Amino acid sequence: MTAVYAIVIVLALVVILMAMLIAGLLRSHAEILRKLEALGMGADDHDHRGSLSITAKPDRKPPSSLPGISGVDPDGQPVTLSPTLGSHSALIAFLSTSCSSCTVFWENLDQPEMVFGGRTHRVIVATMGPNDESPTRAASLRRGKADVVMSTQAWEDYEVPGAPYFVVADPADGILGEGSADTFQALVGFLEDSLNDRRWDEATAARPPGGDREDRIDRELRAAGLEPNDERLHHKAGDFNDA
Amino acid sequence: MPTDPLSSPGTSSSLALRGLSVDVPDGWEVRIRQSNDQEADGLRFPVLHASTQPLPTERADYGGGVVERLGRDSVFISLVEFGPEAVGSNLYPPVEEVPRVEPSKFHPFQLQRRIPGQAGSQTFFTLAGRAFCLYVVIGSFARRAGLASLANELLARVKIDPGP
């Protein structure tokens, strides 16, 4: 009988321990979800564009006036990059080695050229200079073959308010847009939307004014058996008698 | 002009490393780094790369990784230092300033690696007690006059100080 009581007590203790363990796991899970939510990566955050504010400034600078990004790489080697050289648009990601919301961008911007919206972009990661940021930390955060330049001057030239901050510069059109994004999906969404809008704009600009309306009129006339140059469409003297 | 990259890091478009410095004009990219090749005594000499098109992070000393993508209106410049044994030798004659390139010196046969349409120029010299090879690639042999002038705009801004 005593043995049975002992087994019951042991089982009760095991159940209590399991309950405490599960409660602890649930609490840490909730804590993780809360932190993800704060980073804009919550499980229910389907509309990633909601946290984005990248826009072109009205006083957009021409490409020739955009300053180069001049500083050193995390290995201390001097470098000057020009975001408007070449044939690709450049995504300049102003990141800090100390901001937690930059982590996701450090991890994802891992190549000097990346495809967004079906088009190749040059990717330049710019931190502040080695007097304001830790070069060794920048080196450890750099992923893959990412092109990282440490330049306080670039932050001043591009009037960066804080990290993370993004500038999209185009060799032909200068700065297409700039602003902040707190998730990588939001950034990708902006770049894709920006490209699609440019294609739409180019297609619209290539179409003659009123082209849609004229096409519709021609289609309707043909359906009625009238070609665009049909004589019946043109008035002749005496067609109308105002008398 | 700073003589060391950390003396004024990230604050101007003047770059410098180990006595090689350049005031970068608009429309150019420049990177200065240690050579890929190591000398017998473990030394690595500096290499300056400049181009009118984007310079990738991974490049060979003589432009591998860059020249393959060089546009017809583009220029690539490599300034490679050699060891003290080359200083003042017949191949590396002394000069007073960083040499300029002349259109007549460009030829497709001067390329390290033949790429149709491109041409190259190589100049060896000694300046400030240091020996260098200046290697310039232009995207179009037919446009060598204009592209040589473009290269000289950058070369006029390169300064070589006595070695550290």
mmCIF file of C-alpha atoms in Angstrom:
data_model
loop_
_atom_site.group_PDB
_atom_site.id
_atom_site.type_symbol
_atom_site.label_atom_id
_atom_site.label_comp_id
_atom_site.label_asym_id
_atom_site.label_seq_id
_atom_site.Cartn_x
_atom_site.Cartn_y
_atom_site.Cartn_z
ATOM 1 C CA MET A 1 0.000 0.000 0.000
ATOM 2 C CA THR A 2 2.816 2.343 0.899
ATOM 3 C CA ALA A 3 4.389 1.665 -2.484
ATOM 4 C CA VAL A 4 1.179 2.703 -4.235
ATOM 5 C CA TYR A 5 1.110 5.998 -2.302
ATOM 6 C CA ALA A 6 4.731 6.590 -3.222
ATOM 7 C CA ILE A 7 4.011 6.022 -6.916
ATOM 8 C CA VAL A 8 1.019 8.384 -6.771
ATOM 9 C CA ILE A 9 3.119 11.059 -5.083
ATOM 10 C CA VAL A 10 5.948 10.676 -7.641
ATOM 11 C CA LEU A 11 3.459 10.862 -10.522
ATOM 12 C CA ALA A 12 1.858 13.962 -8.985
ATOM 13 C CA LEU A 13 5.289 15.585 -8.737
ATOM 14 C CA VAL A 14 6.029 14.683 -12.352
ATOM 15 C CA VAL A 15 2.711 16.211 -13.478
ATOM 16 C CA ILE A 16 3.458 19.407 -11.519
ATOM 17 C CA LEU A 17 6.941 19.624 -13.027
ATOM 18 C CA MET A 18 5.562 19.092 -16.531
ATOM 19 C CA ALA A 19 2.925 21.770 -15.965
ATOM 20 C CA MET A 20 5.606 24.237 -14.834
ATOM 21 C CA LEU A 21 7.745 23.360 -17.840
ATOM 22 C CA ILE A 22 4.873 23.889 -20.282
ATOM 23 C CA ALA A 23 3.924 27.176 -18.627
ATOM 24 C CA GLY A 24 7.522 28.358 -18.954
ATOM 25 C CA LEU A 25 7.658 27.410 -22.618
ATOM 26 C CA LEU A 26 4.370 29.182 -23.339
ATOM 27 C CA ARG A 27 5.616 32.290 -21.597
ATOM 28 C CA SER A 28 8.884 32.384 -23.562
ATOM 29 C CA HIS A 29 6.936 31.742 -26.774
ATOM 30 C CA ALA A 30 4.669 34.689 -25.986
ATOM 31 C CA GLU A 31 7.748 36.817 -25.281
ATOM 32 C CA ILE A 32 9.257 35.882 -28.680
ATOM 33 C CA LEU A 33 5.988 36.737 -30.449
ATOM 34 C CA ARG A 34 5.832 40.089 -28.671
ATOM 35 C CA LYS A 35 9.397 40.937 -29.774
ATOM 36 C CA LEU A 36 8.709 39.854 -33.358
ATOM 37 C CA GLU A 37 5.606 42.008 -33.327
ATOM 38 C CA ALA A 38 7.700 44.955 -32.166
ATOM 39 C CA LEU A 39 10.026 44.360 -35.121
ATOM 40 C CA GLY A 40 7.091 44.312 -37.533
ATOM 41 C CA MET A 41 7.444 40.584 -38.128
ATOM 42 C CA GLY A 42 4.389 39.403 -36.256
ATOM 43 C CA ALA A 43 2.616 36.223 -37.392
ATOM 44 C CA ASP A 44 -0.508 38.210 -38.265
ATOM 45 C CA ASP A 45 1.360 40.973 -40.050
ATOM 46 C CA HIS A 46 0.207 40.167 -43.556
ATOM 47 C CA ASP A 47 0.304 43.740 -44.838
ATOM 48 C CA HIS A 48 4.028 44.419 -44.592
ATOM 49 C CA ARG A 49 3.695 47.635 -46.578
ATOM 50 C CA GLY A 50 1.826 49.221 -43.684
ATOM 51 C CA SER A 51 5.069 50.055 -41.904
ATOM 52 C CA LEU A 52 6.787 51.513 -44.934
ATOM 53 C CA SER A 53 7.372 55.103 -45.876
ATOM 54 C CA ILE A 54 9.653 55.335 -48.890
ATOM 55 C CA THR A 55 8.841 58.181 -51.223
ATOM 56 C CA ALA A 56 10.535 60.292 -53.849
ATOM 57 C CA LYS A 57 11.228 63.837 -52.689
ATOM 58 C CA PRO A 58 9.662 66.610 -54.758
ATOM 59 C CA ASP A 59 13.046 68.318 -55.201
ATOM 60 C CA ARG A 60 14.580 65.194 -56.637
ATOM 61 C CA LYS A 61 18.273 65.618 -57.439
ATOM 62 C CA PRO A 62 19.562 64.692 -60.914
ATOM 63 C CA PRO A 63 21.928 61.709 -61.063
ATOM 64 C CA SER A 64 24.954 63.898 -61.783
ATOM 65 C CA SER A 65 24.554 65.730 -58.499
ATOM 66 C CA LEU A 66 24.349 62.655 -56.289
ATOM 67 C CA PRO A 67 27.413 62.395 -54.067
ATOM 68 C CA GLY A 68 29.620 59.337 -54.054
ATOM 69 C CA ILE A 69 29.863 57.135 -50.986
ATOM 70 C CA SER A 70 33.383 57.510 -49.767
ATOM 71 C CA GLY A 71 34.975 55.872 -46.752
ATOM 72 C CA VAL A 72 36.550 52.569 -45.831
ATOM 73 C CA ASP A 73 35.285 49.007 -45.947
ATOM 74 C CA PRO A 74 35.164 47.012 -42.684
ATOM 75 C CA ASP A 75 38.690 45.770 -43.437
ATOM 76 C CA GLY A 76 39.926 49.386 -43.411
ATOM 77 C CA GLN A 77 40.538 49.640 -47.158
ATOM 78 C CA PRO A 78 39.613 52.988 -48.755
ATOM 79 C CA VAL A 79 36.734 53.034 -51.203
ATOM 80 C CA THR A 80 34.611 55.512 -53.144
ATOM 81 C CA LEU A 81 31.453 54.180 -54.799
ATOM 82 C CA SER A 82 29.158 56.055 -57.140
ATOM 83 C CA PRO A 83 25.545 54.829 -56.912
ATOM 84 C CA THR A 84 24.634 56.171 -60.337
ATOM 85 C CA LEU A 85 27.362 54.439 -62.335
ATOM 86 C CA GLY A 86 26.520 51.401 -64.435
ATOM 87 C CA SER A 87 23.214 50.249 -65.784
ATOM 88 C CA HIS A 88 21.464 49.118 -62.604
ATOM 89 C CA SER A 89 19.567 51.064 -59.992
ATOM 90 C CA ALA A 90 21.348 51.123 -56.641
ATOM 91 C CA LEU A 91 19.796 50.336 -53.299
ATOM 92 C CA ILE A 92 21.753 52.151 -50.585
ATOM 93 C CA ALA A 93 20.954 50.644 -47.214
ATOM 94 C CA PHE A 94 22.019 52.893 -44.346
ATOM 95 C CA LEU A 95 22.405 50.486 -41.462
ATOM 96 C CA SER A 96 23.888 50.668 -38.009
ATOM 97 C CA THR A 97 25.840 47.982 -36.206
ATOM 98 C CA SER A 98 23.904 48.666 -33.016
ATOM 99 C CA CYS A 99 20.247 48.935 -34.040
ATOM 100 C CA SER A 100 18.209 45.771 -33.483
ATOM 101 C CA SER A 101 15.819 46.482 -36.352
ATOM 102 C CA CYS A 102 18.791 46.556 -38.758
ATOM 103 C CA THR A 103 19.604 42.896 -38.094
ATOM 104 C CA VAL A 104 17.135 41.530 -40.607
ATOM 105 C CA PHE A 105 18.641 43.746 -43.328
ATOM 106 C CA TRP A 106 22.225 42.794 -42.484
ATOM 107 C CA GLU A 107 21.207 39.169 -42.842
ATOM 108 C CA ASN A 108 19.310 39.547 -46.105
ATOM 109 C CA LEU A 109 21.410 42.063 -48.031
ATOM 110 C CA ASP A 110 24.227 39.605 -48.615
ATOM 111 C CA GLN A 111 25.215 40.210 -52.262
ATOM 112 C CA PRO A 112 26.572 43.248 -54.136
ATOM 113 C CA GLU A 113 23.859 42.711 -56.751
ATOM 114 C CA MET A 114 20.376 41.398 -55.981
ATOM 115 C CA VAL A 115 17.224 40.957 -58.041
ATOM 116 C CA PHE A 116 14.092 42.728 -56.848
ATOM 117 C CA GLY A 117 10.943 42.819 -58.928
ATOM 118 C CA GLY A 118 12.709 40.976 -61.755
ATOM 119 C CA ARG A 119 15.375 43.648 -62.111
ATOM 120 C CA THR A 120 18.963 43.636 -60.848
ATOM 121 C CA HIS A 121 19.893 46.230 -58.250
ATOM 122 C CA ARG A 122 23.323 47.154 -57.033
ATOM 123 C CA VAL A 123 23.301 46.911 -53.229
ATOM 124 C CA ILE A 124 25.496 49.159 -51.085
ATOM 125 C CA VAL A 125 25.355 48.945 -47.294
ATOM 126 C CA ALA A 126 26.524 52.181 -45.674
ATOM 127 C CA THR A 127 27.283 52.479 -41.972
ATOM 128 C CA MET A 128 28.726 55.533 -40.271
ATOM 129 C CA GLY A 129 32.505 55.850 -40.316
ATOM 130 C CA PRO A 130 34.883 53.906 -38.073
ATOM 131 C CA ASN A 131 34.997 56.785 -35.593
ATOM 132 C CA ASP A 132 31.243 56.382 -35.040
ATOM 133 C CA GLU A 133 30.729 52.641 -35.540
ATOM 134 C CA SER A 134 32.726 49.549 -34.704
ATOM 135 C CA PRO A 135 34.549 48.256 -37.791
ATOM 136 C CA THR A 136 34.944 44.801 -36.283
ATOM 137 C CA ARG A 137 31.227 44.672 -35.540
ATOM 138 C CA ALA A 138 30.481 45.771 -39.117
ATOM 139 C CA ALA A 139 32.786 43.021 -40.389
ATOM 140 C CA SER A 140 31.009 40.424 -38.285
ATOM 141 C CA LEU A 141 27.558 41.610 -39.406
ATOM 142 C CA ARG A 142 28.509 41.674 -43.100
ATOM 143 C CA ARG A 143 27.025 38.641 -44.827
ATOM 144 C CA GLY A 144 28.191 36.902 -47.982
ATOM 145 C CA LYS A 145 29.746 39.282 -50.467
ATOM 146 C CA ALA A 146 27.849 42.367 -49.327
ATOM 147 C CA ASP A 147 29.477 45.652 -50.297
ATOM 148 C CA VAL A 148 29.810 47.576 -47.019
ATOM 149 C CA VAL A 149 31.197 51.125 -46.828
ATOM 150 C CA MET A 150 31.752 52.946 -43.545
ATOM 151 C CA SER A 151 31.164 56.640 -44.194
ATOM 152 C CA THR A 152 29.790 59.294 -41.871
ATOM 153 C CA GLN A 153 29.999 61.733 -44.781
ATOM 154 C CA ALA A 154 27.542 59.626 -46.798
ATOM 155 C CA TRP A 155 25.026 59.807 -43.951
ATOM 156 C CA GLU A 156 25.365 63.593 -43.967
ATOM 157 C CA ASP A 157 25.254 63.883 -47.761
ATOM 158 C CA TYR A 158 22.060 61.835 -47.993
ATOM 159 C CA GLU A 159 20.578 63.440 -44.857
ATOM 160 C CA VAL A 160 19.907 60.113 -43.214
ATOM 161 C CA PRO A 161 17.685 60.587 -40.143
ATOM 162 C CA GLY A 162 18.439 57.196 -38.580
ATOM 163 C CA ALA A 163 18.879 53.517 -39.286
ATOM 164 C CA PRO A 164 17.555 51.585 -41.053
ATOM 165 C CA TYR A 165 17.098 53.999 -43.958
ATOM 166 C CA PHE A 166 17.029 53.268 -47.669
ATOM 167 C CA VAL A 167 17.732 55.268 -50.813
ATOM 168 C CA VAL A 168 17.033 53.980 -54.308
ATOM 169 C CA ALA A 169 19.133 55.773 -56.938
ATOM 170 C CA ASP A 170 18.898 55.279 -60.668
ATOM 171 C CA PRO A 171 21.634 56.111 -63.226
ATOM 172 C CA ALA A 172 19.098 57.875 -65.453
ATOM 173 C CA ASP A 173 16.588 59.356 -63.023
ATOM 174 C CA GLY A 174 18.522 60.045 -59.812
ATOM 175 C CA ILE A 175 16.866 59.251 -56.500
ATOM 176 C CA LEU A 176 13.677 57.285 -57.109
ATOM 177 C CA GLY A 177 12.683 57.126 -53.477
ATOM 178 C CA GLU A 178 13.934 57.065 -49.938
ATOM 179 C CA GLY A 179 12.695 56.354 -46.471
ATOM 180 C CA SER A 180 12.511 53.760 -43.772
ATOM 181 C CA ALA A 181 11.288 50.197 -43.674
ATOM 182 C CA ASP A 182 11.239 47.981 -40.646
ATOM 183 C CA THR A 183 10.880 44.630 -42.364
ATOM 184 C CA PHE A 184 12.708 43.125 -45.304
ATOM 185 C CA GLN A 185 9.380 42.213 -46.905
ATOM 186 C CA ALA A 186 8.353 45.858 -46.762
ATOM 187 C CA LEU A 187 11.538 46.889 -48.522
ATOM 188 C CA VAL A 188 11.155 44.248 -51.239
ATOM 189 C CA GLY A 189 7.513 45.229 -51.663
ATOM 190 C CA PHE A 190 8.479 48.857 -52.158
ATOM 191 C CA LEU A 191 11.120 48.006 -54.767
ATOM 192 C CA GLU A 192 8.696 45.772 -56.675
ATOM 193 C CA ASP A 193 5.929 48.367 -56.564
ATOM 194 C CA SER A 194 8.380 51.051 -57.618
ATOM 195 C CA LEU A 195 9.504 49.028 -60.649
ATOM 196 C CA ASN A 196 5.965 48.124 -61.663
ATOM 197 C CA ASP A 197 4.885 51.749 -61.375
ATOM 198 C CA ARG A 198 7.828 52.848 -63.524
ATOM 199 C CA ARG A 199 6.899 50.301 -66.196
ATOM 200 C CA TRP A 200 3.310 51.545 -66.081
ATOM 201 C CA ASP A 201 4.548 55.133 -66.311
ATOM 202 C CA GLU A 202 6.814 54.350 -69.289
ATOM 203 C CA ALA A 203 3.993 52.524 -71.075
ATOM 204 C CA THR A 204 1.631 55.421 -70.439
ATOM 205 C CA ALA A 205 4.151 58.003 -71.603
ATOM 206 C CA ALA A 206 4.766 56.055 -74.840
ATOM 207 C CA ARG A 207 1.055 56.130 -75.700
ATOM 208 C CA PRO A 208 -0.191 59.222 -77.587
ATOM 209 C CA PRO A 209 -2.618 61.483 -75.743
ATOM 210 C CA GLY A 210 -6.162 60.289 -76.199
ATOM 211 C CA GLY A 211 -4.910 57.033 -77.693
ATOM 212 C CA ASP A 212 -7.253 54.891 -75.649
ATOM 213 C CA ARG A 213 -10.305 56.888 -76.710
ATOM 214 C CA GLU A 214 -9.371 56.847 -80.415
ATOM 215 C CA ASP A 215 -8.720 53.095 -80.315
ATOM 216 C CA ARG A 216 -12.149 52.531 -78.774
ATOM 217 C CA ILE A 217 -13.869 54.701 -81.392
ATOM 218 C CA ASP A 218 -12.134 52.841 -84.235
ATOM 219 C CA ARG A 219 -13.140 49.486 -82.762
ATOM 220 C CA GLU A 220 -16.770 50.538 -82.436
ATOM 221 C CA LEU A 221 -16.853 51.938 -85.993
ATOM 222 C CA ARG A 222 -15.410 48.724 -87.415
ATOM 223 C CA ALA A 223 -18.030 46.743 -85.510
ATOM 224 C CA ALA A 224 -20.635 48.938 -87.244
ATOM 225 C CA GLY A 225 -19.040 48.287 -90.680
ATOM 226 C CA LEU A 226 -17.266 51.641 -90.968
ATOM 227 C CA GLU A 227 -13.525 51.973 -91.519
ATOM 228 C CA PRO A 228 -11.826 55.051 -90.018
ATOM 229 C CA ASN A 229 -11.532 56.795 -93.416
ATOM 230 C CA ASP A 230 -15.034 55.915 -94.600
ATOM 231 C CA GLU A 231 -16.487 58.801 -96.606
ATOM 232 C CA ARG A 232 -19.731 58.594 -94.664
ATOM 233 C CA LEU A 233 -17.867 59.853 -91.621
ATOM 234 C CA HIS A 234 -16.972 63.149 -93.267
ATOM 235 C CA HIS A 235 -19.384 65.999 -93.871
ATOM 236 C CA LYS A 236 -19.788 67.497 -97.308
ATOM 237 C CA ALA A 237 -21.219 70.838 -98.250
ATOM 238 C CA GLY A 238 -24.985 70.696 -98.234
ATOM 239 C CA ASP A 239 -25.182 67.720 -95.844
ATOM 240 C CA PHE A 240 -26.990 69.919 -93.364
ATOM 241 C CA ASN A 241 -29.727 72.335 -94.187
ATOM 242 C CA ASP A 242 -30.203 74.885 -91.493
ATOM 243 C CA ALA A 243 -33.074 76.457 -93.269
ATOM 244 C CA MET B 1 44.791 65.018 -48.359
ATOM 245 C CA PRO B 2 44.920 62.292 -45.744
ATOM 246 C CA THR B 3 47.840 59.882 -45.867
ATOM 247 C CA ASP B 4 46.116 57.146 -43.948
ATOM 248 C CA PRO B 5 42.517 55.910 -44.315
ATOM 249 C CA LEU B 6 41.876 56.114 -40.602
ATOM 250 C CA SER B 7 43.204 59.651 -40.274
ATOM 251 C CA SER B 8 40.005 61.028 -41.706
ATOM 252 C CA PRO B 9 37.768 58.048 -42.308
ATOM 253 C CA GLY B 10 34.571 58.440 -44.250
ATOM 254 C CA THR B 11 34.690 62.195 -44.336
ATOM 255 C CA SER B 12 35.838 63.119 -47.842
ATOM 256 C CA SER B 13 36.269 61.758 -51.322
ATOM 257 C CA SER B 14 40.021 61.684 -50.911
ATOM 258 C CA LEU B 15 41.266 58.155 -50.456
ATOM 259 C CA ALA B 16 44.669 57.073 -49.230
ATOM 260 C CA LEU B 17 46.485 53.896 -48.293
ATOM 261 C CA ARG B 18 50.209 53.346 -47.751
ATOM 262 C CA GLY B 19 51.268 56.516 -49.508
ATOM 263 C CA LEU B 20 48.926 56.077 -52.479
ATOM 264 C CA SER B 21 46.242 58.721 -52.550
ATOM 265 C CA VAL B 22 43.634 60.035 -54.951
ATOM 266 C CA ASP B 23 41.141 62.868 -54.941
ATOM 267 C CA VAL B 24 38.209 61.078 -56.583
ATOM 268 C CA PRO B 25 36.388 63.067 -59.285
ATOM 269 C CA ASP B 26 32.665 62.693 -59.917
ATOM 270 C CA GLY B 27 31.728 59.744 -62.063
ATOM 271 C CA TRP B 28 34.501 57.492 -60.818
ATOM 272 C CA GLU B 29 34.742 54.653 -58.349
ATOM 273 C CA VAL B 30 38.014 53.954 -56.589
ATOM 274 C CA ARG B 31 39.162 51.204 -54.263
ATOM 275 C CA ILE B 32 42.635 50.837 -52.759
ATOM 276 C CA ARG B 33 43.630 47.562 -51.169
ATOM 277 C CA GLN B 34 46.533 45.249 -50.545
ATOM 278 C CA SER B 35 47.680 43.203 -53.535
ATOM 279 C CA ASN B 36 46.364 39.680 -53.973
ATOM 280 C CA ASP B 37 49.964 38.552 -54.452
ATOM 281 C CA GLN B 38 52.207 38.206 -51.435
ATOM 282 C CA GLU B 39 55.934 38.862 -51.652
ATOM 283 C CA ALA B 40 58.466 36.325 -50.375
ATOM 284 C CA ASP B 41 58.945 38.327 -47.182
ATOM 285 C CA GLY B 42 55.189 38.408 -46.535
ATOM 286 C CA LEU B 43 54.706 41.986 -47.735
ATOM 287 C CA ARG B 44 51.647 42.959 -49.739
ATOM 288 C CA PHE B 45 51.911 46.120 -51.776
ATOM 289 C CA PRO B 46 48.960 48.414 -52.368
ATOM 290 C CA VAL B 47 46.871 48.299 -55.536
ATOM 291 C CA LEU B 48 44.694 51.192 -56.645
ATOM 292 C CA HIS B 49 41.698 50.428 -58.842
ATOM 293 C CA ALA B 50 39.577 53.108 -60.485
ATOM 294 C CA SER B 51 36.795 52.863 -63.020
ATOM 295 C CA THR B 52 33.990 54.853 -64.564
ATOM 296 C CA GLN B 53 31.692 51.921 -63.900
ATOM 297 C CA PRO B 54 30.954 50.007 -60.706
ATOM 298 C CA LEU B 55 33.917 48.216 -59.153
ATOM 299 C CA PRO B 56 32.918 44.845 -57.700
ATOM 300 C CA THR B 57 34.253 43.773 -54.330
ATOM 301 C CA GLU B 58 36.139 40.830 -55.840
ATOM 302 C CA ARG B 59 38.742 41.863 -58.413
ATOM 303 C CA ALA B 60 42.049 40.576 -59.652
ATOM 304 C CA ASP B 61 44.987 42.990 -59.541
ATOM 305 C CA TYR B 62 44.803 43.566 -63.299
ATOM 306 C CA GLY B 63 41.063 43.963 -63.508
ATOM 307 C CA GLY B 64 39.698 40.440 -63.687
ATOM 308 C CA GLY B 65 36.079 40.728 -62.546
ATOM 309 C CA VAL B 66 35.809 44.294 -63.893
ATOM 310 C CA VAL B 67 37.004 44.381 -67.504
ATOM 311 C CA GLU B 68 34.617 41.628 -68.583
ATOM 312 C CA ARG B 69 31.784 44.090 -67.947
ATOM 313 C CA LEU B 70 33.494 47.225 -69.147
ATOM 314 C CA GLY B 71 31.184 49.351 -71.318
ATOM 315 C CA ARG B 72 32.321 50.966 -74.574
ATOM 316 C CA ASP B 73 32.564 54.376 -72.895
ATOM 317 C CA SER B 74 34.246 53.120 -69.754
ATOM 318 C CA VAL B 75 37.763 53.083 -68.397
ATOM 319 C CA PHE B 76 39.486 50.845 -65.870
ATOM 320 C CA ILE B 77 42.772 51.819 -64.205
ATOM 321 C CA SER B 78 45.028 49.640 -62.085
ATOM 322 C CA LEU B 79 48.093 50.994 -60.325
ATOM 323 C CA VAL B 80 50.128 48.097 -58.942
ATOM 324 C CA GLU B 81 53.240 48.537 -56.818
ATOM 325 C CA PHE B 82 56.257 46.261 -57.096
ATOM 326 C CA GLY B 83 59.049 45.493 -54.646
ATOM 327 C CA PRO B 84 62.272 47.439 -54.033
ATOM 328 C CA GLU B 85 64.221 45.210 -56.436
ATOM 329 C CA ALA B 86 62.325 46.871 -59.312
ATOM 330 C CA VAL B 87 62.980 50.469 -58.213
ATOM 331 C CA GLY B 88 65.045 52.382 -60.751
ATOM 332 C CA SER B 89 65.631 49.365 -62.998
ATOM 333 C CA ASN B 90 65.534 49.691 -66.793
ATOM 334 C CA LEU B 91 61.937 48.544 -66.922
ATOM 335 C CA TYR B 92 60.888 51.044 -64.252
ATOM 336 C CA PRO B 93 62.486 54.376 -65.253
ATOM 337 C CA PRO B 94 62.232 57.301 -62.857
ATOM 338 C CA VAL B 95 59.511 59.898 -63.523
ATOM 339 C CA GLU B 96 58.523 63.168 -61.858
ATOM 340 C CA GLU B 97 54.774 62.546 -61.632
ATOM 341 C CA VAL B 98 52.237 59.814 -62.215
ATOM 342 C CA PRO B 99 52.384 59.195 -65.989
ATOM 343 C CA ARG B 100 49.469 60.058 -68.240
ATOM 344 C CA VAL B 101 48.298 57.745 -70.991
ATOM 345 C CA GLU B 102 48.400 58.558 -74.700
ATOM 346 C CA PRO B 103 45.853 57.312 -77.240
ATOM 347 C CA SER B 104 48.656 56.000 -79.451
ATOM 348 C CA LYS B 105 49.874 53.708 -76.666
ATOM 349 C CA PHE B 106 46.633 51.762 -76.502
ATOM 350 C CA HIS B 107 46.432 48.485 -78.335
ATOM 351 C CA PRO B 108 44.381 45.286 -78.013
ATOM 352 C CA PHE B 109 47.649 43.322 -77.682
ATOM 353 C CA GLN B 110 48.443 45.253 -74.503
ATOM 354 C CA LEU B 111 45.540 43.608 -72.705
ATOM 355 C CA GLN B 112 46.259 41.046 -70.038
ATOM 356 C CA ARG B 113 43.317 39.156 -71.448
ATOM 357 C CA ARG B 114 41.982 39.862 -74.940
ATOM 358 C CA ILE B 115 38.367 41.062 -74.978
ATOM 359 C CA PRO B 116 36.946 42.078 -78.375
ATOM 360 C CA GLY B 117 36.759 45.849 -78.814
ATOM 361 C CA GLN B 118 38.864 46.696 -75.770
ATOM 362 C CA ALA B 119 42.415 47.972 -75.695
ATOM 363 C CA GLY B 120 45.043 48.360 -73.003
ATOM 364 C CA SER B 121 48.112 50.355 -72.111
ATOM 365 C CA GLN B 122 50.917 49.454 -69.711
ATOM 366 C CA THR B 123 53.453 51.884 -68.291
ATOM 367 C CA PHE B 124 56.175 50.981 -65.807
ATOM 368 C CA PHE B 125 57.807 53.685 -63.729
ATOM 369 C CA THR B 126 59.571 54.618 -60.513
ATOM 370 C CA LEU B 127 58.273 57.530 -58.461
ATOM 371 C CA ALA B 128 59.107 58.616 -54.905
ATOM 372 C CA GLY B 129 61.424 55.634 -54.583
ATOM 373 C CA ARG B 130 58.675 53.168 -55.437
ATOM 374 C CA ALA B 131 58.139 51.043 -58.566
ATOM 375 C CA PHE B 132 54.741 50.764 -60.226
ATOM 376 C CA CYS B 133 52.895 49.364 -63.201
ATOM 377 C CA LEU B 134 50.106 51.553 -64.535
ATOM 378 C CA TYR B 135 47.651 49.398 -66.462
ATOM 379 C CA VAL B 136 44.730 51.079 -68.199
ATOM 380 C CA VAL B 137 41.924 49.341 -70.095
ATOM 381 C CA ILE B 138 39.472 51.216 -72.311
ATOM 382 C CA GLY B 139 36.133 49.801 -73.395
ATOM 383 C CA SER B 140 36.606 50.741 -77.049
ATOM 384 C CA PHE B 141 39.823 50.872 -79.078
ATOM 385 C CA ALA B 142 38.013 53.081 -81.612
ATOM 386 C CA ARG B 143 37.272 55.674 -78.912
ATOM 387 C CA ARG B 144 40.802 55.693 -77.480
ATOM 388 C CA ALA B 145 41.319 59.454 -77.883
ATOM 389 C CA GLY B 146 38.389 60.439 -75.670
ATOM 390 C CA LEU B 147 38.863 57.573 -73.252
ATOM 391 C CA ALA B 148 42.570 58.361 -72.795
ATOM 392 C CA SER B 149 41.585 61.913 -71.807
ATOM 393 C CA LEU B 150 39.051 60.495 -69.379
ATOM 394 C CA ALA B 151 41.720 58.256 -67.822
ATOM 395 C CA ASN B 152 44.075 61.222 -67.502
ATOM 396 C CA GLU B 153 41.474 63.159 -65.493
ATOM 397 C CA LEU B 154 41.798 60.531 -62.796
ATOM 398 C CA LEU B 155 45.561 60.054 -63.130
ATOM 399 C CA ALA B 156 46.116 63.783 -62.624
ATOM 400 C CA ARG B 157 44.595 63.361 -59.148
ATOM 401 C CA VAL B 158 46.738 60.424 -58.064
ATOM 402 C CA LYS B 159 49.596 61.163 -55.692
ATOM 403 C CA ILE B 160 52.396 58.852 -54.665
ATOM 404 C CA ASP B 161 54.371 59.588 -51.512
ATOM 405 C CA PRO B 162 57.554 57.842 -50.380
ATOM 406 C CA GLY B 163 56.735 54.451 -48.932
ATOM 407 C CA PRO B 164 55.924 53.987 -45.261
#
